[in-house]
PDB file of C-alpha atoms and ligand atoms in Angstrom:
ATOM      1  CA  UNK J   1     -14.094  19.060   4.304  1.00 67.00           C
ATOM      2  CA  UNK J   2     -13.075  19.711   7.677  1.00 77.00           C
ATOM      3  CA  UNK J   3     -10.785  17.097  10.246  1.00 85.00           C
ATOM      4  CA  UNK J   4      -8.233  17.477  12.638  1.00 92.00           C
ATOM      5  CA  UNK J   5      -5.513  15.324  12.293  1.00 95.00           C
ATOM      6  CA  UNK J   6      -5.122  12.956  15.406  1.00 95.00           C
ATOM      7  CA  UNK J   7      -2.065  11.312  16.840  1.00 96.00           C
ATOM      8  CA  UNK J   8       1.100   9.863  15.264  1.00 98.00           C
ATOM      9  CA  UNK J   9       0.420   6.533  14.451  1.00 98.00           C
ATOM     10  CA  UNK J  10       3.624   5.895  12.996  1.00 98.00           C
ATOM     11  CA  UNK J  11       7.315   8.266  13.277  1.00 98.00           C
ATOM     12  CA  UNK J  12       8.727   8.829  10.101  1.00 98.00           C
ATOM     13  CA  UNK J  13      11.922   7.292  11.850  1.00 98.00           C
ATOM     14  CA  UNK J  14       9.807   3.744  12.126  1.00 98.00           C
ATOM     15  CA  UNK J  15       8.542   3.913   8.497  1.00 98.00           C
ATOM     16  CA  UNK J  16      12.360   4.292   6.620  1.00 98.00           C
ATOM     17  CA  UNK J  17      13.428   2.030   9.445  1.00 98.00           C
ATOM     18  CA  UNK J  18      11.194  -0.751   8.148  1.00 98.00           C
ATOM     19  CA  UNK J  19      11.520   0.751   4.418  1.00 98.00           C
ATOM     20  CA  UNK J  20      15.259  -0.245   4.551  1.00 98.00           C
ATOM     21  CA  UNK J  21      14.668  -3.723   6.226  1.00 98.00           C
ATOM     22  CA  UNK J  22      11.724  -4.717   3.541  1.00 98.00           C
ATOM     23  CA  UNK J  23      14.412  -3.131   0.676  1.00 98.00           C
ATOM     24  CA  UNK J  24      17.149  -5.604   1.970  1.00 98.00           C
ATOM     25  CA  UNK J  25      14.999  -8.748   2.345  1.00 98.00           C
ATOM     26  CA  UNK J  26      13.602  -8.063  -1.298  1.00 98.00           C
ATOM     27  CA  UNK J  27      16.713  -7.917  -2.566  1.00 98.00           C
ATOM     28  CA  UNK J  28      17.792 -11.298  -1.354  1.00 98.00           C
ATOM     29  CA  UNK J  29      14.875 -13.170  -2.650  1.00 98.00           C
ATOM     30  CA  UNK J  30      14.763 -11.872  -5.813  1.00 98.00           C
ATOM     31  CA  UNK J  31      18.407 -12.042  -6.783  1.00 98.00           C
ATOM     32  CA  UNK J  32      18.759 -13.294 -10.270  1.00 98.00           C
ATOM     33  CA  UNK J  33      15.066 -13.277 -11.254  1.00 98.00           C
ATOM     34  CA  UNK J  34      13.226 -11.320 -13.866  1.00 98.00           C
ATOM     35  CA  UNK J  35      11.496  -8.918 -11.353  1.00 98.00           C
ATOM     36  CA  UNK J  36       8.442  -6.166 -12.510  1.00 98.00           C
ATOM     37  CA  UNK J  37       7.507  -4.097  -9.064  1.00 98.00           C
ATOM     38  CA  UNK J  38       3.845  -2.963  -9.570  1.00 98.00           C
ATOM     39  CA  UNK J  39       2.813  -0.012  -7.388  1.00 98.00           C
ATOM     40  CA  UNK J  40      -1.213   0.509  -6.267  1.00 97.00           C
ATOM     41  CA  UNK J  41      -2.163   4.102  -7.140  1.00 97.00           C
ATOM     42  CA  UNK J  42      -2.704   6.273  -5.652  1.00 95.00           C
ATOM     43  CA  UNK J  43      -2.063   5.252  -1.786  1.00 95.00           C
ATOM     44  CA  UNK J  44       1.026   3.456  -2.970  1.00 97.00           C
ATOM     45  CA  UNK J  45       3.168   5.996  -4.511  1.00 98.00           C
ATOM     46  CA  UNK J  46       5.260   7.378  -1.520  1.00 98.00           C
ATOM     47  CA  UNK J  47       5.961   4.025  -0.177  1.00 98.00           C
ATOM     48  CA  UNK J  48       6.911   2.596  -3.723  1.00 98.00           C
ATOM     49  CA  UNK J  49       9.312   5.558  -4.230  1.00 98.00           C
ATOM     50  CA  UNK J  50      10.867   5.020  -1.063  1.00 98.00           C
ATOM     51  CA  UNK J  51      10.999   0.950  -1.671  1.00 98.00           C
ATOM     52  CA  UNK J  52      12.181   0.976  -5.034  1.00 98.00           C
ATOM     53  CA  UNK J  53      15.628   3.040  -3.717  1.00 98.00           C
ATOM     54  CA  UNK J  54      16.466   0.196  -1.093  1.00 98.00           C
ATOM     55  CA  UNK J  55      16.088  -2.288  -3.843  1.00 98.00           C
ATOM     56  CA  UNK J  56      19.391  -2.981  -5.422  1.00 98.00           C
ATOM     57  CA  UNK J  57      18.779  -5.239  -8.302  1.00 98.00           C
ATOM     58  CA  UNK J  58      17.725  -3.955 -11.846  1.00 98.00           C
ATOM     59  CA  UNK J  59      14.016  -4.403 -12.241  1.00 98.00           C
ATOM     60  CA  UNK J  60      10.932  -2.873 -14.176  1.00 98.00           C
ATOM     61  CA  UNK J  61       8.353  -0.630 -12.121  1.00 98.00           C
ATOM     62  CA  UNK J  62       4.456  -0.380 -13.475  1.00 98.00           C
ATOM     63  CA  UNK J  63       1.718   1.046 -11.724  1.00 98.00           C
ATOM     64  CA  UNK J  64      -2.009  -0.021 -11.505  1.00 98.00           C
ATOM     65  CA  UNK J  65      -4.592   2.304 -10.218  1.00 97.00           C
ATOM     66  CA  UNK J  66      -7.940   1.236  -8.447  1.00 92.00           C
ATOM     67  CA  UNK J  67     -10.707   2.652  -7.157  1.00 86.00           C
ATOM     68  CA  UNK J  68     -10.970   2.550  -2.900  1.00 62.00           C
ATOM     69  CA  UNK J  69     -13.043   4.665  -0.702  1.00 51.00           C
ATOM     70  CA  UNK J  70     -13.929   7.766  -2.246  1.00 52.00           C
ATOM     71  CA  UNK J  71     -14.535   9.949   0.655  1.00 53.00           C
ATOM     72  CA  UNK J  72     -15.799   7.731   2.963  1.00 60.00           C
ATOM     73  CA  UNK J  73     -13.552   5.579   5.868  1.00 60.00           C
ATOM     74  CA  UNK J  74     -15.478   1.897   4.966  1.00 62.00           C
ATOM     75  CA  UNK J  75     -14.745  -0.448   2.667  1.00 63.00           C
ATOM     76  CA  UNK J  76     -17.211  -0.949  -0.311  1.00 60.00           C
ATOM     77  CA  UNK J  77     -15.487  -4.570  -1.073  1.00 61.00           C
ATOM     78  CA  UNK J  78     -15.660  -3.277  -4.656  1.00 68.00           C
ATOM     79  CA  UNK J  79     -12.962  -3.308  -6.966  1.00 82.00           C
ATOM     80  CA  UNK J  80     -12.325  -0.781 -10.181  1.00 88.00           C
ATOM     81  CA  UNK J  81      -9.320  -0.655 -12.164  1.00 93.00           C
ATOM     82  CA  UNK J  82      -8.863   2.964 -13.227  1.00 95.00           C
ATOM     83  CA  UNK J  83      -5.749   2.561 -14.527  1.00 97.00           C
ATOM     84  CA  UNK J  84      -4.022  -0.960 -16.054  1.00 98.00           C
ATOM     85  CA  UNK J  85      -0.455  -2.337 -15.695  1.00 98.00           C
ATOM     86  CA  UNK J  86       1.244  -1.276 -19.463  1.00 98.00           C
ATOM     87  CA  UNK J  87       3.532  -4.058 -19.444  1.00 97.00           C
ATOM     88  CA  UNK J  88       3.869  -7.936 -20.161  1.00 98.00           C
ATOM     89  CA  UNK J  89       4.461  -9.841 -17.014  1.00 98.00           C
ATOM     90  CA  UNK J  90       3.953 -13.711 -18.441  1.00 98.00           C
ATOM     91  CA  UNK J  91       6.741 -15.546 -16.836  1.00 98.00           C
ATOM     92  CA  UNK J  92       8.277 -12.606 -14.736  1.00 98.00           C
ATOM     93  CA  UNK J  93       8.040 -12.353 -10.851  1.00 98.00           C
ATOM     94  CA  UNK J  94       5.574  -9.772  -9.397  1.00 98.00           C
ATOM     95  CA  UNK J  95       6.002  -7.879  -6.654  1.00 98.00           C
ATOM     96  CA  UNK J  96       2.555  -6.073  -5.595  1.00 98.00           C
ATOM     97  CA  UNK J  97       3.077  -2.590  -3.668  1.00 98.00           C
ATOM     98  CA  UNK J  98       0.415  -1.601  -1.509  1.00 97.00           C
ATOM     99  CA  UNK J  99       0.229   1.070   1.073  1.00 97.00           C
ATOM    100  CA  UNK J 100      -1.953  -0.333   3.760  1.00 97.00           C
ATOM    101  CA  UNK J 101      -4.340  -3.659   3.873  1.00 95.00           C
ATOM    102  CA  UNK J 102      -7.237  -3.211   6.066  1.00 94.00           C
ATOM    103  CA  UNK J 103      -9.864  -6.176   4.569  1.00 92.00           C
ATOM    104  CA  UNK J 104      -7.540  -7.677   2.330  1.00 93.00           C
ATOM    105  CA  UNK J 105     -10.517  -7.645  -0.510  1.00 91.00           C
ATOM    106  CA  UNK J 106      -8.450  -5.233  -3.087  1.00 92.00           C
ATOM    107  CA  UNK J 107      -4.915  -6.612  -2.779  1.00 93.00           C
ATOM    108  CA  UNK J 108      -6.697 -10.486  -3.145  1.00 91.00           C
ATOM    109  CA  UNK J 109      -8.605  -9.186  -6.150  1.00 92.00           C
ATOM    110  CA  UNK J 110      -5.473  -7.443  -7.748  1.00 95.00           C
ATOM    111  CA  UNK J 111      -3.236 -11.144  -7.231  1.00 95.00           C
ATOM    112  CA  UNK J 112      -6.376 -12.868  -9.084  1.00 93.00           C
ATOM    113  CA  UNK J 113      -6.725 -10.282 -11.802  1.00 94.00           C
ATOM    114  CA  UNK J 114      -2.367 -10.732 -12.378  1.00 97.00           C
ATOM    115  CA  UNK J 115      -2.558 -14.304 -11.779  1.00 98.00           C
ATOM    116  CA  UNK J 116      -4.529 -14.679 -15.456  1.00 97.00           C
ATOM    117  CA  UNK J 117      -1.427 -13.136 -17.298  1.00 98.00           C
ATOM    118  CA  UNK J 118       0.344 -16.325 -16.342  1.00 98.00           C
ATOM    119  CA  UNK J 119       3.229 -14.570 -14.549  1.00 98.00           C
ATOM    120  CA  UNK J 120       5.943 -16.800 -12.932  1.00 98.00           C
ATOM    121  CA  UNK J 121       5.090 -15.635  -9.255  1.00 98.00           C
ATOM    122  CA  UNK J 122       2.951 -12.996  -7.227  1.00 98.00           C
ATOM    123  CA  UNK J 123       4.233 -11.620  -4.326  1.00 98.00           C
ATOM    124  CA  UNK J 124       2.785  -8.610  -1.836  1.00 98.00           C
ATOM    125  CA  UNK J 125       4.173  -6.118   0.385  1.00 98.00           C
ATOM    126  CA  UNK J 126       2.812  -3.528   2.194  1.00 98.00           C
ATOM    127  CA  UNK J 127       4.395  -0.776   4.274  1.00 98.00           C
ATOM    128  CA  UNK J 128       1.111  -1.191   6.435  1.00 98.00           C
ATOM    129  CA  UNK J 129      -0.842  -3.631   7.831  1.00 97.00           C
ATOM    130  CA  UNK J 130      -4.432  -3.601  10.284  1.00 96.00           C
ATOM    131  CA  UNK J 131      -5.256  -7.470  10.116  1.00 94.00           C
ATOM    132  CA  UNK J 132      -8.440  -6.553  12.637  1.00 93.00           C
ATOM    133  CA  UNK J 133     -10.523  -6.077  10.190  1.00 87.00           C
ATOM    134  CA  UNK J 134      -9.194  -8.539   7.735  1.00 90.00           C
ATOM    135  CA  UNK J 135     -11.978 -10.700   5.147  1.00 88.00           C
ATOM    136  CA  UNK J 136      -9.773 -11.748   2.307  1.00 87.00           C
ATOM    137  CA  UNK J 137      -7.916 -15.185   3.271  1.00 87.00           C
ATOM    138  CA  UNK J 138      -4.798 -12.802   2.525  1.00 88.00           C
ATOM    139  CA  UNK J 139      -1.449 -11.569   4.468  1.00 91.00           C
ATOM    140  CA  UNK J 140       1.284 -10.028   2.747  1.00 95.00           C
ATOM    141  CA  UNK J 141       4.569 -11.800   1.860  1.00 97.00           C
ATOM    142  CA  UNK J 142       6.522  -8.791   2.566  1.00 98.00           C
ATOM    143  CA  UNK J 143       4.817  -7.041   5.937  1.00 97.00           C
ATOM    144  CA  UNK J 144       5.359  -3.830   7.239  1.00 98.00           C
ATOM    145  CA  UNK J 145       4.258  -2.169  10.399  1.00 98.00           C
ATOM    146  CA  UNK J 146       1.285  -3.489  12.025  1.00 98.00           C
ATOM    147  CA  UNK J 147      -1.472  -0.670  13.301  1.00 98.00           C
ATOM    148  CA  UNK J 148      -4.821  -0.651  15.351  1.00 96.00           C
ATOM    149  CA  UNK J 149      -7.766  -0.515  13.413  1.00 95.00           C
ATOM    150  CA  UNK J 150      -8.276   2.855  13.411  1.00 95.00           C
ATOM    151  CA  UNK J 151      -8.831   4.999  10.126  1.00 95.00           C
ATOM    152  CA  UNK J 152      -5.149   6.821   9.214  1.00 97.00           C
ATOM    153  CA  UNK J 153      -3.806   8.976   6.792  1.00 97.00           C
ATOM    154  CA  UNK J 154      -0.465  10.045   5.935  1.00 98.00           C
ATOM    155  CA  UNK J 155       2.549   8.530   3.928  1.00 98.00           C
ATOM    156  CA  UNK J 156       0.743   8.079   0.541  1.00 98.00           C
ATOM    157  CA  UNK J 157      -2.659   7.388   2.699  1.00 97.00           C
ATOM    158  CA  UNK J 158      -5.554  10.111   2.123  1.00 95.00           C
ATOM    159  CA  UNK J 159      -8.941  11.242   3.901  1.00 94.00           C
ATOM    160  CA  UNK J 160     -11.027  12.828   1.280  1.00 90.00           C
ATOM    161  CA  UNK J 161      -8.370  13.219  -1.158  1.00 92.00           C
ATOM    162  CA  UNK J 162      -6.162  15.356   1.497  1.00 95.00           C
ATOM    163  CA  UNK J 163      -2.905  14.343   3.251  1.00 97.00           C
ATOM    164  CA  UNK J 164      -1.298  11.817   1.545  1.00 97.00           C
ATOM    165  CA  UNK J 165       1.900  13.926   1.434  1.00 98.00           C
ATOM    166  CA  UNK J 166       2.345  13.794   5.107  1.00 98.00           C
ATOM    167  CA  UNK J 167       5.546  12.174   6.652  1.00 98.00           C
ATOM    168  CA  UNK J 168       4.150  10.293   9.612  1.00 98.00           C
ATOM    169  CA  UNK J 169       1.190   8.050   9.379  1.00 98.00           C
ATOM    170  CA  UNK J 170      -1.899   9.933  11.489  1.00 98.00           C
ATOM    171  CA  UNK J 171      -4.892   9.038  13.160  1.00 97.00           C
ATOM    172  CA  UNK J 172      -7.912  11.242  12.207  1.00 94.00           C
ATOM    173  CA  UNK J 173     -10.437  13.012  14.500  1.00 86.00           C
ATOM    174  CA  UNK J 174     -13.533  12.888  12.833  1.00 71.00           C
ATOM    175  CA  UNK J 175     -15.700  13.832  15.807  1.00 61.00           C
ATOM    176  CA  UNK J 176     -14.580  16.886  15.840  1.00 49.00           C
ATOM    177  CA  UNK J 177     -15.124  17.256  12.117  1.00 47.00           C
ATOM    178  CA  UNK J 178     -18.921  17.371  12.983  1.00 51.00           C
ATOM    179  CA  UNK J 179     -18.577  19.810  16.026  1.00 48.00           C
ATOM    180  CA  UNK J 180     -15.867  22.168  13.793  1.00 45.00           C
ATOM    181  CA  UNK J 181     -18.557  22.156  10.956  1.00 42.00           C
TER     182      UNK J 181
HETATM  183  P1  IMP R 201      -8.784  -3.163   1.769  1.00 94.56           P
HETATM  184  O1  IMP R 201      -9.294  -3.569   0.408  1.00 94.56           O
HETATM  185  O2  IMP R 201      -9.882  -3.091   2.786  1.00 94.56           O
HETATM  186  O3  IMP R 201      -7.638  -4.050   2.237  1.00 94.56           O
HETATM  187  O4  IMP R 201      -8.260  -1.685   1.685  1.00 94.56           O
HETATM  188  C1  IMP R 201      -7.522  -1.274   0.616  1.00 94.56           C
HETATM  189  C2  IMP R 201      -7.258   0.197   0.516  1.00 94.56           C
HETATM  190  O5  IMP R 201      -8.163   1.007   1.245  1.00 94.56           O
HETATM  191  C3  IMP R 201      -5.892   0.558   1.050  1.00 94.56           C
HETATM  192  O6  IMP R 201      -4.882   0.251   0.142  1.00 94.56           O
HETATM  193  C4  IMP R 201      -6.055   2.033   1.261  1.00 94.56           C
HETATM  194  O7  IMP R 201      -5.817   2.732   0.071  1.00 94.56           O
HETATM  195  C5  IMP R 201      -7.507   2.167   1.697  1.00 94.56           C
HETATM  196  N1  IMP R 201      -7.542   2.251   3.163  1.00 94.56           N
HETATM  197  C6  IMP R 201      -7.759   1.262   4.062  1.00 94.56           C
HETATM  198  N2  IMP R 201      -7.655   1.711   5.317  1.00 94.56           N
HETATM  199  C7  IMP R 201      -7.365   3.037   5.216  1.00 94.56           C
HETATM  200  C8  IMP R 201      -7.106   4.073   6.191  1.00 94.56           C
HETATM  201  O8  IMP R 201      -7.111   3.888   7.410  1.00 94.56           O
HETATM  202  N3  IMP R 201      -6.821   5.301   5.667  1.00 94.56           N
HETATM  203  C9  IMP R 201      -6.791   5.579   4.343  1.00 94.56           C
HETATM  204  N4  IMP R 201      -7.003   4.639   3.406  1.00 94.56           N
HETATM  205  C10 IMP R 201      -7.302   3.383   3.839  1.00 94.56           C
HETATM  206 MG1   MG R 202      -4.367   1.619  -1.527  1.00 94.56          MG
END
């Protein structure tokens, strides 16, 4: 599939800059407390990499993996776990790792499906955040950058399956992925 790959959204400069500041608040609050960080697969894996090493406490990491887009740039409002959580979390305190929230309708479904394993708290953070489009009653406890509501990829974030290892966040020309064709 062809697409040319727009403007920087976000500098690579701005994303570790707000890496480091989430890192360092997250390691305040949970000081002393029994802490399992949970990363959302596959979008979330650069982010939670990068989080994780800014975090200095000693915690568990898990990963859950759900279904999102396909190839397409609209949300569905469905929600399929590919992939569950392997661990235990009754009584321990949940942090969620997400890469972006556009709707809000997968991170709100992935709190209710944890919140039935009776864990002590849930808490969310994403590295990015476009609350234009938002349907879920839903805003992360832990916020990162805020962007326009246009469709990105970059940093973990993918169009088609392509780009997530990119180091900036783009915007995606997909005009000229019909004229290019
Ligand atoms: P939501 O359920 O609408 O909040 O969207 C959840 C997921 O859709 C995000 O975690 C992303 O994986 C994906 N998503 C939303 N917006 C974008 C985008 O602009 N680019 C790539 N993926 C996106
Ligand atoms: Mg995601």
């Amino acid at each position: 599939m062809l697409f040319n790959l727009g403007k920087v959204v976000v500098t690579k400069e701005q994303i570790a800059a707000k890496v480091r500041e989430l890192g360092a608040k997250i390691t305040e609050d949970f000081k002393g407390k029994d802490l399992v960080v949970i990363g959302v697969l596959k979008g979330g894996f650069i982010f939670l990499a990068d989080l994780v090493r800014e975090i200095r406490l000693k915690f568990s990491i898990d990963f859950i993996a759900v279904s999102s887009y396909g190839s397409g740039m609209s949300s569905s409002g469905a929600v399929k776990i590919l992939k569950d959580i392997d661990m235990v979390i009754e009584g321990k305190h949940v942090l969620l790792v997400e890469d972006l929230i556009d709707t809000g309708l997968t991170l709100n479904y992935l709190k209710a499906l944890l919140a039935t394993r009776k864990p002590a708290d849930i808490k969310t953070c994403t590295i990015l955040d476009k609350p234009a489009k938002r349907r879920a009653n839903i805003m992360p406890d832990y916020k990162g950058i805020e962007i326009p509501d246009v469709f990105v990829v970059g940093y973990g974030l993918d169009y088609a399956g392509k780009c997530r290892n990119l180091p900036e966040v783009y915007s995606i020309n997909t005009t000229l992925t019909q004229i290019k064709r």
